[in-house]
Coordinates of C-alpha atoms and ligand atoms in Angstrom, one line a residue:
X244 CA 14.6 17.0 30.7
X245 CA 13.9 15.3 34.0
X246 CA 15.8 11.9 33.7
X247 CA 12.7 10.2 35.1
X248 CA 10.8 11.4 32.1
X249 CA 13.4 10.2 29.7
X250 CA 13.5 6.7 31.3
X251 CA 9.7 6.4 31.4
X252 CA 8.2 3.3 29.8
X253 CA 4.9 3.8 27.9
X254 CA 2.0 3.7 30.4
X255 CA 0.5 0.2 29.9
X256 CA -3.0 1.4 29.6
X257 CA -2.0 3.7 26.7
X258 CA -0.6 0.6 25.0
X259 CA -3.9 -1.2 25.5
X260 CA -5.8 1.8 24.1
X261 CA -3.7 1.6 20.9
X262 CA -4.4 -2.1 20.5
X263 CA -8.1 -1.6 21.0
X264 CA -8.2 1.3 18.4
X265 CA -6.4 -0.9 15.8
X266 CA -9.0 -3.7 16.4
X267 CA -12.0 -1.3 16.0
X268 CA -10.4 0.1 12.8
X269 CA -10.2 -3.4 11.4
X270 CA -14.0 -3.8 12.0
X271 CA -13.7 -6.5 14.7
X272 CA -16.2 -6.8 17.5
X273 CA -14.1 -5.8 20.5
X274 CA -14.4 -7.2 24.1
X275 CA -12.4 -4.8 26.1
X276 CA -11.2 -6.4 29.4
X277 CA -8.1 -4.2 29.4
X278 CA -8.5 -1.0 31.3
X279 CA -10.4 -0.9 34.6
X280 CA -12.8 1.8 33.4
X281 CA -16.4 0.6 34.0
X282 CA -19.2 1.3 31.5
X283 CA -22.2 1.3 33.8
X284 CA -23.8 4.8 33.8
X285 CA -23.1 7.2 36.6
X286 CA -26.2 7.3 38.9
X287 CA -28.6 10.0 38.0
X288 CA -28.6 11.6 41.4
X289 CA -24.9 12.3 41.0
X290 CA -25.4 13.9 37.6
X291 CA -28.2 16.1 39.2
X292 CA -25.9 17.1 42.0
X293 CA -23.2 18.1 39.5
X294 CA -25.6 20.1 37.3
X295 CA -27.2 21.9 40.3
X296 CA -23.7 23.0 41.5
X297 CA -22.4 24.5 38.3
X298 CA -22.2 28.2 39.2
X299 CA -22.9 31.3 37.2
X300 CA -19.5 32.7 38.3
X301 CA -16.8 30.1 38.6
X302 CA -13.9 31.0 40.9
X303 CA -10.7 29.1 42.0
X304 CA -11.5 26.1 44.1
X305 CA -9.8 25.7 47.5
X306 CA -7.2 23.0 48.1
X307 CA -9.0 21.9 51.3
X308 CA -12.2 21.3 49.3
X309 CA -15.8 22.0 50.2
X310 CA -17.0 21.4 53.8
X311 CA -19.8 19.3 52.3
X312 CA -17.3 16.9 50.6
X313 CA -15.0 16.6 53.6
X314 CA -18.0 15.9 55.9
X315 CA -19.5 13.4 53.4
X316 CA -16.2 11.6 53.2
X317 CA -15.7 11.5 57.0
X318 CA -19.3 10.2 57.4
X319 CA -18.6 7.5 54.8
X320 CA -15.5 6.4 56.7
X321 CA -17.5 6.2 59.9
X322 CA -20.4 4.2 58.4
X323 CA -18.3 1.9 56.3
X324 CA -15.2 1.2 58.5
X325 CA -16.2 2.5 61.9
X326 CA -13.3 5.0 61.7
X327 CA -13.9 8.4 63.3
X328 CA -12.1 11.2 61.4
X329 CA -12.2 15.0 61.8
X330 CA -13.4 16.3 58.4
X331 CA -11.3 19.5 58.7
X332 CA -8.0 18.0 59.8
X333 CA -8.1 14.3 58.6
X334 CA -9.7 14.5 55.1
X335 CA -8.2 16.1 52.0
X336 CA -10.0 16.0 48.6
X337 CA -8.0 14.8 45.6
X338 CA -8.6 15.2 41.8
X339 CA -8.9 11.4 41.6
X340 CA -6.6 9.2 43.7
X341 CA -4.0 8.7 40.9
X342 CA -2.7 12.3 41.2
X343 CA -2.7 12.1 45.0
X344 CA -0.7 8.8 44.8
X345 CA 1.7 10.1 42.2
X346 CA 2.4 13.4 44.1
X347 CA 2.8 11.9 47.6
X348 CA 6.6 11.4 47.5
X349 CA 7.0 15.0 46.4
X350 CA 5.7 16.0 49.8
X351 CA 7.1 13.2 52.0
X352 CA 10.5 12.2 50.6
X353 CA 13.8 14.1 50.8
X354 CA 15.9 12.8 48.0
X355 CA 19.1 14.4 49.5
X356 CA 19.0 12.1 52.6
X357 CA 19.5 8.4 52.9
X358 CA 15.8 8.0 53.9
X359 CA 14.6 8.3 50.4
X360 CA 13.3 4.8 49.4
X361 CA 9.8 3.9 48.5
X362 CA 8.6 0.3 48.8
X363 CA 5.7 -1.2 46.9
X364 CA 4.6 -4.6 45.7
X365 CA 5.0 -6.0 42.2
X366 CA 2.9 -6.9 40.3
X367 CA 1.1 -3.7 41.1
X368 CA -0.3 -0.3 40.1
X369 CA 2.5 1.4 38.1
X370 CA 2.0 4.9 39.6
X371 CA 3.8 4.1 42.9
X372 CA 7.0 3.7 41.0
X373 CA 6.4 6.7 38.7
X374 CA 5.7 9.1 41.5
X375 CA 8.8 7.9 43.4
X376 CA 11.2 8.4 40.4
X377 CA 9.8 11.9 39.5
X378 CA 10.4 12.9 43.2
X379 CA 14.0 11.8 43.0
X380 CA 13.4 8.8 45.3
X381 CA 14.7 5.3 45.1
X382 CA 12.1 2.7 44.1
X383 CA 12.3 -0.7 45.8
X384 CA 9.7 -3.1 44.3
X385 CA 9.1 -6.2 46.4
X386 CA 7.9 -9.3 44.4
X387 CA 4.6 -10.4 46.0
X388 CA 4.5 -14.2 46.2
X389 CA 1.4 -15.9 45.0
X390 CA 1.8 -18.6 47.7
X391 CA 1.5 -15.8 50.3
X392 CA -1.7 -14.3 48.8
X393 CA 0.3 -11.5 47.1
X394 CA 0.8 -9.8 50.5
X395 CA 3.5 -7.3 51.0
X396 CA 4.9 -8.5 54.3
X397 CA 7.3 -5.9 55.8
X398 CA 8.4 -8.4 58.6
X399 CA 10.3 -10.3 55.9
X400 CA 12.4 -7.3 54.9
X401 CA 15.9 -6.3 56.1
X402 CA 16.0 -3.7 58.9
X403 CA 18.6 -1.8 56.9
X404 CA 16.1 -1.4 54.0
X405 CA 13.3 -0.3 56.3
X406 CA 15.7 2.2 57.9
X407 CA 16.2 3.8 54.4
X408 CA 12.5 3.7 53.6
X409 CA 10.3 6.8 53.7
X410 CA 7.0 5.4 52.2
X411 CA 5.4 2.0 51.9
X412 CA 2.6 1.5 49.4
X413 CA 0.0 -1.2 50.0
X414 CA -3.2 -1.9 47.9
X415 CA -5.9 -4.4 49.0
X416 CA -8.2 -5.4 47.3
X417 CA -5.2 -5.7 45.0
X418 CA -4.8 -4.5 41.5
X419 CA -4.1 -6.7 39.5
X420 CA -4.6 -9.9 41.5
X421 CA -7.8 -9.2 43.5
X422 CA -5.9 -10.4 46.7
X423 CA -7.5 -9.2 50.0
X424 CA -6.3 -8.8 53.6
X425 CA -7.8 -8.5 57.1
X426 CA -7.3 -5.8 59.8
X427 CA -4.7 -8.0 61.5
X428 CA -2.5 -7.6 58.4
X429 CA -2.8 -3.8 58.5
X430 CA -2.0 -3.8 62.3
X431 CA 1.2 -5.8 61.6
X432 CA 2.4 -3.5 58.8
X433 CA 1.4 -0.3 60.7
X434 CA 3.5 -1.4 63.7
X435 CA 6.6 -2.0 61.6
X436 CA 6.1 1.3 59.8
X437 CA 5.8 3.1 63.2
X438 CA 9.0 1.4 64.5
X439 CA 10.9 2.6 61.4
X440 CA 9.3 6.1 61.0
X441 CA 7.8 5.1 57.6
X442 CA 4.6 6.6 56.1
X443 CA 2.2 3.8 55.4
X444 CA 0.2 4.7 52.3
X445 CA -2.8 2.5 51.7
X446 CA -4.4 2.6 48.3
X447 CA -8.1 1.8 48.9
X448 CA -9.9 2.5 45.7
X449 CA -11.6 -0.9 45.4
X450 CA -12.8 -1.2 49.0
X451 CA -16.5 -1.1 48.1
X452 CA -16.4 -3.7 45.4
X453 CA -16.8 -7.0 47.2
X454 CA -18.5 -10.0 45.6
X455 CA -20.4 -11.7 48.3
X456 CA -22.9 -9.5 50.1
X457 CA -23.0 -11.8 53.1
X458 CA -19.2 -11.8 53.5
X459 CA -17.1 -9.5 55.6
X460 CA -16.3 -6.4 53.4
X461 CA -12.6 -5.4 52.8
X462 CA -11.3 -3.3 55.7
X463 CA -9.4 0.0 55.7
X464 CA -5.9 0.3 57.0
X465 CA -7.2 3.1 59.2
X466 CA -9.1 0.5 61.2
X467 CA -5.6 -0.5 62.6
X468 CA -4.7 3.1 63.5
X469 CA -4.9 6.5 62.0
X470 CA -1.4 7.3 63.2
X471 CA 1.3 7.4 60.5
X472 CA -1.2 6.2 57.8
X473 CA -2.8 7.8 54.8
X474 CA -5.6 6.0 53.0
X475 CA -6.5 6.9 49.4
X476 CA -10.1 6.6 48.4
X477 CA -11.8 7.2 45.0
X478 CA -15.2 7.9 43.6
X479 CA -14.1 6.3 40.3
X480 CA -15.1 2.6 40.6
X481 CA -17.4 2.9 43.6
X482 CA -19.7 5.4 41.9
X483 CA -19.0 5.1 38.2
X484 CA -17.1 8.5 38.2
X485 CA -13.7 7.8 36.6
X486 CA -14.2 10.8 34.3
X487 CA -15.0 13.2 37.2
X488 CA -11.5 12.8 38.8
X489 CA -12.4 12.8 42.4
X490 CA -11.2 11.1 45.5
X491 CA -9.9 11.9 49.0
X492 CA -7.0 11.2 51.3
X493 CA -7.7 10.3 54.9
X494 CA -5.8 9.6 58.1
X495 CA -3.1 11.1 60.2
X496 CA -3.8 14.8 60.9
X497 CA -0.1 15.9 60.9
X498 CA 0.5 14.1 57.5
X499 CA -2.7 15.6 56.1
X500 CA -1.6 19.1 57.2
X501 CA 1.8 18.7 55.5
X502 CA 0.2 17.3 52.4
X503 CA -2.3 20.1 52.2
X504 CA 0.7 22.5 52.3
X505 CA 2.3 20.8 49.3
X506 CA -1.0 20.7 47.4
X507 CA -1.6 24.4 48.0
X508 CA 1.7 25.1 46.4
X509 CA 0.9 22.9 43.5
X510 CA -2.7 24.0 43.2
X511 CA -4.6 20.8 42.8
X512 CA -8.0 21.9 44.1
X513 CA -10.9 20.2 42.3
X514 CA -13.8 22.3 40.9
X515 CA -16.5 22.8 43.5
X516 CA -19.2 21.4 41.2
X517 CA -17.3 18.1 41.0
X518 CA -16.9 18.1 44.7
X519 CA -20.7 18.5 45.1
X520 CA -21.3 15.5 42.9
X521 CA -18.7 13.6 44.9
X522 CA -20.3 14.6 48.2
X523 CA -23.6 13.2 46.9
X524 CA -21.8 10.0 46.0
X525 CA -20.1 9.5 49.3
X526 CA -23.4 10.2 51.1
X527 CA -25.2 7.2 49.4
X528 CA -24.4 3.5 49.8
X529 CA -27.3 2.0 47.8
X530 CA -25.9 2.8 44.4
X531 CA -22.5 1.3 45.4
X532 CA -24.3 -1.9 46.5
X533 CA -26.1 -2.1 43.1
X534 CA -22.8 -1.5 41.2
X535 CA -20.9 -4.2 43.1
X536 CA -23.6 -6.7 42.5
X537 CA -23.1 -6.2 38.7
X538 CA -19.3 -6.7 39.1
X539 CA -19.9 -9.7 41.3
X540 CA -22.1 -11.3 38.6
X541 CA -19.5 -10.6 35.9
X542 CA -16.8 -12.1 38.1
X543 CA -18.9 -15.3 38.7
X544 CA -19.7 -15.8 35.0
X545 CA -16.2 -15.1 33.8
X546 CA -14.4 -17.0 36.5
X547 CA -16.5 -20.1 36.0
X548 CA -16.5 -19.8 32.2
X549 CA -12.7 -19.6 32.1
X550 CA -12.3 -22.5 34.6
X551 CA -14.6 -24.6 32.4
X552 CA -12.1 -24.0 29.6
X553 CA -9.3 -25.3 31.9
X554 CA -7.9 -21.8 32.7
X555 CA -6.8 -21.3 36.3
X556 CA -8.3 -18.3 38.0
X557 CA -7.0 -17.0 41.3
X558 CA -9.9 -17.0 43.8
X559 CA -10.8 -13.4 44.8
X560 CA -13.5 -11.9 47.0
X561 CA -13.3 -8.3 45.9
X562 CA -12.0 -5.8 43.4
X563 CA -12.6 -5.2 39.7
X564 CA -10.3 -7.9 38.2
X565 CA -9.8 -11.5 37.4
X566 CA -6.2 -12.7 37.7
X567 CA -5.8 -15.8 35.5
X568 CA -3.0 -18.1 34.5
X569 CA -2.0 -18.4 30.8
X570 CA -3.2 -21.8 29.6
X571 CA -0.4 -24.3 29.0
X572 CA 2.0 -22.2 31.1
X573 CA 2.6 -20.1 28.0
X574 CA 4.0 -16.6 27.6
X575 CA 1.5 -13.9 28.6
X576 CA 2.4 -11.5 25.8
X577 CA 1.9 -14.2 23.2
X578 CA -1.4 -15.2 24.8
X579 CA -2.6 -11.6 24.9
X580 CA -1.9 -11.3 21.2
X581 CA -3.9 -14.6 20.5
X582 CA -6.8 -13.1 22.5
X583 CA -6.6 -10.0 20.3
X584 CA -7.0 -12.1 17.2
X585 CA -10.6 -12.9 18.4
X586 CA -11.2 -9.3 19.5
X587 CA -10.5 -9.9 23.2
X588 CA -8.3 -7.3 25.0
X589 CA -6.6 -8.5 28.1
X590 CA -3.6 -7.1 30.1
X591 CA -0.5 -9.4 30.1
X592 CA 0.9 -9.7 33.7
X593 CA 4.1 -7.9 32.7
X594 CA 2.1 -4.7 32.4
X595 CA 2.1 -4.7 36.2
X596 CA 5.8 -5.2 36.7
X597 CA 8.0 -8.2 37.5
X598 CA 6.6 -11.3 39.3
X599 CA 3.6 -11.8 37.0
X600 CA 5.0 -14.0 34.3
X601 CA 2.5 -16.4 33.0
X602 CA -0.5 -14.5 34.3
X603 CA -3.0 -12.1 32.7
X604 CA -5.6 -9.7 34.0
X605 CA -9.2 -9.1 33.0
X606 CA -11.0 -6.0 34.1
X607 CA -14.7 -6.7 34.8
X608 CA -15.8 -4.1 32.3
X609 CA -17.8 -5.6 29.3
X610 CA -21.5 -6.2 29.9
X611 CA -22.6 -9.6 31.1
X612 CA -23.8 -10.5 27.6
X613 CA -20.5 -9.5 26.1
X614 CA -18.7 -11.5 28.8
X615 CA -20.7 -14.5 27.6
X616 CA -20.1 -13.8 23.9
X617 CA -16.4 -13.4 24.7
X618 CA -16.3 -16.7 26.5
X619 CA -17.7 -18.4 23.5
X620 CA -14.6 -17.5 21.5
X621 CA -12.0 -17.4 24.3
X622 CA -8.7 -19.0 23.3
X623 CA -7.5 -22.0 25.3
Ligands
LIG742 C1 -4.8 0.4 42.4 C2 -5.3 1.7 41.9 N1 -5.1 2.8 42.6 C3 -5.5 4.0 42.1 C4 -6.2 4.1 40.9 C5 -6.6 5.5 40.4 O1 -8.0 5.7 40.5 P1 -8.5 7.2 40.3 O2 -7.4 8.1 39.9 O3 -9.5 7.1 39.2 O4 -9.1 7.5 41.6 C6 -6.4 3.0 40.2 C7 -7.1 3.1 38.9 O5 -7.3 2.1 38.2 C8 -5.9 1.7 40.6 O6 -6.1 0.6 40.0

């Protein structure tokens, strides 16, 4: 067995699912703020695009994806971020961003050399570490300080560590804290990565979920430069398509070419009918705007409801989460268990790695009415 598999801890979301099933079995009303899997229906025009694309004869999909999807993704990047990308050489479809994130070190890390380290922030999305370990790399989590807005700042790291590093993962709007950054931040990190020949991998799956329509939306790392950077985008949260498994990788043409080679060997092409639905989704901004308004409303109701109960909430301007402090500076696991007693599922900070003691995460998933019902029984 691969030693990485033997050492693997249970995936936190599987643990949450088990807790939720036990609650449902016991007949309790469940308010599931655990997994970031939205319940708002997928827009009808996306369903229609999928149905219209299901073929009479279904053949193997291509790893490069359909021209329609690559073009729709490139047009979206231009509209949304003002970044010009060649759809044929700078966009690569993915079967959801998770697999593309997990697989990246298998393509861009040589475990036999001393440039085999992957840096990522903690707390954070657990897949950066899992992908590193399965690729035989060395994982190097960096604790993200709350006082510095949970930013992964490469200028604070030792040059010797950066010399050994092949890939740096960044993710803003951040899961789990909702922290955000500006283009200046991306410029600084990109310059350091260029100096040390590091691939900068920017996980951008929450970019279209900002809370204040009048405010500046979250930027893409590709606004700093496309050189040496890959950005990972997803239909999942933007378009209510978590079950479709569709996203794309965008950026540096040489990196895209190399990654396409790895992906052809592995065979991760998405079905063309899924890609047609994804192309429809990336071609439309109105549905994304409607969806983010719903999440923004949930954020406002929950954040102010929790604060009224004396629970500290980290201010955030985008994403799908609320990052809150356990009342009375208590233990997050104990508090999550207390929440479960009243049917509320939350993720204790420890699910997202070290550096999150005393915090818990809420995913903006239950309906507004359920958010209000949950607040009525929320433990202090
Ligand atoms: C930070 C982050 N990146 C990537 C993903 C994966 O999204 P998907 O595989 O649905 O595109 C998630 C899912 O929750 C996430 O939180």
